[in-house]
Amino acid sequence: MGRELVPGLYERLVDEELAEILDQRPELRAVLCKIDDEDNVGRYAELVAALLAKALRQYKPAERSQVANLLINLLSSQDGLDYLRRRKLIQPPRLLTAVVPQADPRDDLPRPSSSLVGSTLLTGAASDPSLDNELRLEMLTADRVDILVSFIKWAGLRLLMPGFEDLLKRGVKVRVITTSYLGASDPKAVEWLAAQPNVSVRVSYDTRRTRLHAKAYLFHRNSGFTSAYIGSSNMSQAAMTSGLEWNLKVTRSDMASIVDRFAIEFESYWNSYEFEAWDCTAPLRAKKRSNASATLEKKLEVVFADIQSHLFKNEFLKLLRRSDNSGITVGIWLWRIELGKRHCGPRLSSFFEP
């Protein structure tokens, strides 16, 4: 921050540097508050982590692990923290990327292009990995999967089928929540998912309205490196490949509260009466409701007309304006005029014609 303190909102711990800057700016008034006991652990940890990252950049790469070990030594010397000594880094430092059974000869397990410990924003830019590829790679190492999408299209599902097939092969449980809103989901795609022995599907069959507009994918890992994608992409080909869709990948390593909130909310939806278990014995149910929705949409087409009123018509409109329920009155008159067109020929319909 330096000494460029300007009026506005802040959320920063007051250290000695900041206190000095405030003392030197008497024209400004600092608004301070106490730090909640349950909140201070995270705030102090963030401060120390930021300072440590800044300090480590001043050291040569070969020296950085030694500095980290010095800090661990300092912490472990405090009463009750002796166990921290076992967290000292081995030399030379190494990064564990996977644990596999002895019978598995692979050293290069499939993994997403994005990090398992840092959050990433995917915007559909050419430099970003495609969402469908990231989701497939996440599936290959997930121990449980929860998916929450408004629509599921067959073309989108086909992109992820290799991942679903691998999940089935490994016996990994999958839960999917979706809707039949406006018939946008392909019943064929939902049927395919529901037919998989390891997949459970719940659907909102309300075709007239939906409260579910979320698009999110959660990949649980027993190792603790759980990750989630939250954004704007339904399970469709365009949304996961060429569309300019924004999706934020969050990891439990750096945004545990977000991932935990995702899991809790998904669980509440899963147990909500609004989402019904897919009935494999009646697969045509969604089709019928989707067709009904499409028919309704066609009937609700709105036609706009440019109506020019004449003198005698103006008197009629004045009467309507004086009505306390003019909206209802207009609707009734338009209905009567429509009947007149059908049953009385052009005599009544000419009322709105020059």
mmCIF file of N, CA and C in Angstrom, residues 4 35 53 76 87 96 110 123 138 148 222 242 244 251-252 258 293-295 343:
data_model
loop_
_atom_site.group_PDB
_atom_site.id
_atom_site.type_symbol
_atom_site.label_atom_id
_atom_site.label_comp_id
_atom_site.label_asym_id
_atom_site.label_seq_id
_atom_site.Cartn_x
_atom_site.Cartn_y
_atom_site.Cartn_z
ATOM 1 N N GLU A 4 0.320 5.782 -0.032
ATOM 2 C CA GLU A 4 -0.778 6.298 -0.847
ATOM 3 C C GLU A 4 -2.103 5.848 -0.249
ATOM 4 N N ILE A 35 -11.384 -7.569 15.839
ATOM 5 C CA ILE A 35 -11.340 -8.757 14.985
ATOM 6 C C ILE A 35 -12.011 -9.904 15.717
ATOM 7 N N ALA A 53 5.761 -15.003 1.228
ATOM 8 C CA ALA A 53 5.913 -15.080 -0.225
ATOM 9 C C ALA A 53 6.752 -13.915 -0.748
ATOM 10 N N SER A 76 7.918 -24.535 15.868
ATOM 11 C CA SER A 76 7.937 -25.782 16.636
ATOM 12 C C SER A 76 8.623 -25.626 17.985
ATOM 13 N N ARG A 87 7.105 -31.391 9.946
ATOM 14 C CA ARG A 87 6.666 -30.773 8.689
ATOM 15 C C ARG A 87 7.821 -30.085 7.961
ATOM 16 N N LEU A 96 4.906 -34.202 -4.136
ATOM 17 C CA LEU A 96 4.127 -35.431 -4.354
ATOM 18 C C LEU A 96 2.985 -35.125 -5.315
ATOM 19 N N PRO A 110 -3.523 -39.127 -15.264
ATOM 20 C CA PRO A 110 -4.172 -37.980 -15.904
ATOM 21 C C PRO A 110 -4.550 -36.944 -14.865
ATOM 22 N N THR A 123 -12.320 -18.434 -19.086
ATOM 23 C CA THR A 123 -13.223 -17.508 -19.769
ATOM 24 C C THR A 123 -13.544 -17.918 -21.194
ATOM 25 N N GLU A 138 -10.796 -34.251 -14.714
ATOM 26 C CA GLU A 138 -11.157 -34.275 -13.294
ATOM 27 C C GLU A 138 -11.870 -35.585 -12.958
ATOM 28 N N LEU A 148 -24.556 -30.121 -10.967
ATOM 29 C CA LEU A 148 -25.765 -29.306 -10.839
ATOM 30 C C LEU A 148 -25.857 -28.410 -12.067
ATOM 31 N N ASN A 222 -10.663 -38.260 -2.081
ATOM 32 C CA ASN A 222 -10.328 -38.742 -0.745
ATOM 33 C C ASN A 222 -8.987 -38.209 -0.267
ATOM 34 N N SER A 242 -16.848 -23.850 -27.463
ATOM 35 C CA SER A 242 -16.617 -22.613 -28.208
ATOM 36 C C SER A 242 -17.248 -21.374 -27.585
ATOM 37 N N LEU A 244 -18.246 -18.271 -25.102
ATOM 38 C CA LEU A 244 -17.515 -17.401 -24.181
ATOM 39 C C LEU A 244 -18.164 -17.491 -22.803
ATOM 40 N N THR A 251 -10.517 -24.637 -5.510
ATOM 41 C CA THR A 251 -9.972 -25.843 -4.900
ATOM 42 C C THR A 251 -10.122 -25.769 -3.392
ATOM 43 N N ARG A 252 -10.221 -26.946 -2.792
ATOM 44 C CA ARG A 252 -10.370 -26.975 -1.344
ATOM 45 C C ARG A 252 -9.100 -26.526 -0.644
ATOM 46 N N ILE A 258 -15.648 -22.124 0.257
ATOM 47 C CA ILE A 258 -16.491 -22.126 -0.933
ATOM 48 C C ILE A 258 -16.863 -23.550 -1.323
ATOM 49 N N SER A 293 -44.474 -28.148 -22.856
ATOM 50 C CA SER A 293 -43.874 -26.835 -22.666
ATOM 51 C C SER A 293 -43.643 -26.146 -24.006
ATOM 52 N N ALA A 294 -43.135 -26.903 -24.985
ATOM 53 C CA ALA A 294 -42.872 -26.318 -26.302
ATOM 54 C C ALA A 294 -44.165 -25.841 -26.949
ATOM 55 N N THR A 295 -45.242 -26.640 -26.812
ATOM 56 C CA THR A 295 -46.545 -26.253 -27.362
ATOM 57 C C THR A 295 -47.041 -24.983 -26.709
ATOM 58 N N HIS A 343 -67.404 -14.011 -35.317
ATOM 59 C CA HIS A 343 -68.820 -14.348 -35.458
ATOM 60 C C HIS A 343 -69.647 -13.267 -36.158
#
